[in-house]
PDB file of C-alpha atoms in Angstrom:
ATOM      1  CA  UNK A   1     139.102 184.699 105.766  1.00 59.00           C
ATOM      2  CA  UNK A   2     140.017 186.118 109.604  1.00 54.00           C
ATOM      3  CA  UNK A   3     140.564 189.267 108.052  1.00 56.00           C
ATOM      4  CA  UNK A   4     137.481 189.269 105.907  1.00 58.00           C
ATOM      5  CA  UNK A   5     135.522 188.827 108.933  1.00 55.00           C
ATOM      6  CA  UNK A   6     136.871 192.015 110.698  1.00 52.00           C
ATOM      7  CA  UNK A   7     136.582 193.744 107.525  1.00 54.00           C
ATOM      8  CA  UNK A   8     133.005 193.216 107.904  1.00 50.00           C
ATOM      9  CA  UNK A   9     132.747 194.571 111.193  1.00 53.00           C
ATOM     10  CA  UNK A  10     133.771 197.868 110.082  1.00 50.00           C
ATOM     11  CA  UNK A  11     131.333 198.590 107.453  1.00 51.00           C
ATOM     12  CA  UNK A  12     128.130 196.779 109.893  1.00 52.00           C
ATOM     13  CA  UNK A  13     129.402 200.315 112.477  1.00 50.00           C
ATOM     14  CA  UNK A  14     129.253 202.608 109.586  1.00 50.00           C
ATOM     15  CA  UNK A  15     125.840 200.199 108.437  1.00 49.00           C
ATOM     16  CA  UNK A  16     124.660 200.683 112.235  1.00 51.00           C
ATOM     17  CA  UNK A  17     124.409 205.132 111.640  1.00 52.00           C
ATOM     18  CA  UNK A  18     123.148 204.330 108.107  1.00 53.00           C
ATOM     19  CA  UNK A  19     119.785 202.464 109.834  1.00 51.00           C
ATOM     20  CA  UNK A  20     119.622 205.383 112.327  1.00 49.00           C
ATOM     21  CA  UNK A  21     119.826 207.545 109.137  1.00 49.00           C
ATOM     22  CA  UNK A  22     117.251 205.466 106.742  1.00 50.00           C
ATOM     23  CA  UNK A  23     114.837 205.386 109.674  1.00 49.00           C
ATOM     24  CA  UNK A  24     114.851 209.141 110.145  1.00 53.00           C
ATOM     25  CA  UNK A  25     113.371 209.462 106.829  1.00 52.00           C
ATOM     26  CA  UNK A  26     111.309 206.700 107.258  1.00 52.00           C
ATOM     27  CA  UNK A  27     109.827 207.977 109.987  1.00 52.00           C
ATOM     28  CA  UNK A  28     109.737 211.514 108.591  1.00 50.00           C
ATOM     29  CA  UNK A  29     107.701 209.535 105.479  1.00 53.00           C
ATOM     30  CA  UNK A  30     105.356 207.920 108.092  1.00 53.00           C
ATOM     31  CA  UNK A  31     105.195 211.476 110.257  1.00 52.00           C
ATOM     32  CA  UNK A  32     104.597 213.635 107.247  1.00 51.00           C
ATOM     33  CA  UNK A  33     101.593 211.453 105.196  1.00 50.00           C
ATOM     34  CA  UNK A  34      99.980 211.464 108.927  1.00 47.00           C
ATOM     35  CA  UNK A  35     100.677 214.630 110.377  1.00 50.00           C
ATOM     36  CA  UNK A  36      99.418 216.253 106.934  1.00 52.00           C
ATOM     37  CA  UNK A  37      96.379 214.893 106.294  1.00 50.00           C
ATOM     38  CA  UNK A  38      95.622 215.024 110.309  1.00 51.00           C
ATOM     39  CA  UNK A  39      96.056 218.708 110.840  1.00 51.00           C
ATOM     40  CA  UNK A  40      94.078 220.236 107.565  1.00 52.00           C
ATOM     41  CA  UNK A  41      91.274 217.437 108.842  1.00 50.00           C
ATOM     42  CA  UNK A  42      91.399 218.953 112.489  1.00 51.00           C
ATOM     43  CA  UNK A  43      91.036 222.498 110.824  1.00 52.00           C
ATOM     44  CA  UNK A  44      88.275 221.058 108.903  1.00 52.00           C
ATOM     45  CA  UNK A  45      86.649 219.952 111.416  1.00 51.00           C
ATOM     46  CA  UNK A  46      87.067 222.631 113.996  1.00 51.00           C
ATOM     47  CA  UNK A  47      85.888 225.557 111.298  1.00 51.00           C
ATOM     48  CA  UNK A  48      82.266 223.435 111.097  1.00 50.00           C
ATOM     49  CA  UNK A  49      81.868 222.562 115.288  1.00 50.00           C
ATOM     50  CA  UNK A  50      81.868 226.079 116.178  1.00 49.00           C
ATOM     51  CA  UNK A  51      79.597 227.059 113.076  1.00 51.00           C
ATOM     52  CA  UNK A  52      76.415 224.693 114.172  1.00 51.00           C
ATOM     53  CA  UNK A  53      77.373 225.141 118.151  1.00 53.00           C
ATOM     54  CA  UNK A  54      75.824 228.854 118.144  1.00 59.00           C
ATOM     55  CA  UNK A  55      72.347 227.296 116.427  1.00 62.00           C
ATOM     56  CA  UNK A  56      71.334 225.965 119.570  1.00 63.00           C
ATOM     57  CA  UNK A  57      71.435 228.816 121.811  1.00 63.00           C
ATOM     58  CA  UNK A  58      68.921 230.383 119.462  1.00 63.00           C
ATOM     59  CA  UNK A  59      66.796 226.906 119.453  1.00 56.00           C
ATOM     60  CA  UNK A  60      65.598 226.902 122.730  1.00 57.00           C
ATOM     61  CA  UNK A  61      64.901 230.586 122.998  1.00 60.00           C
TER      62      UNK A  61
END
């Protein structure tokens, strides 16, 4: 049993990088989903704020 106990040590270490590892992607998942979607939206929305900003220069005049 002792032994067993040790034993299990040794893989947790290796199990400690594989966390590290898994939560890398994880986080990659997490960063990729948001950090698509968010820069096509800020494009988006950019292209269109410039568009209707030169409107009112002509307005008043």
């Amino acid at each position: 049993m002792p032994p067993q106990e040790p034993t299990s040590s040794e893989p947790t270490t290796p199990a400690s990088g594989n966390p590290q590892v898994t939560g890398n992607p994880d986080d990659a998942k997490f960063v990729e989903p948001g950090t698509v979607p968010t820069p096509p939206n800020a494009d988006d929305t950019t292209a269109p704020v410039p568009e209707p900003a030169p409107p009112p220069p002509p307005a008043p005049l």
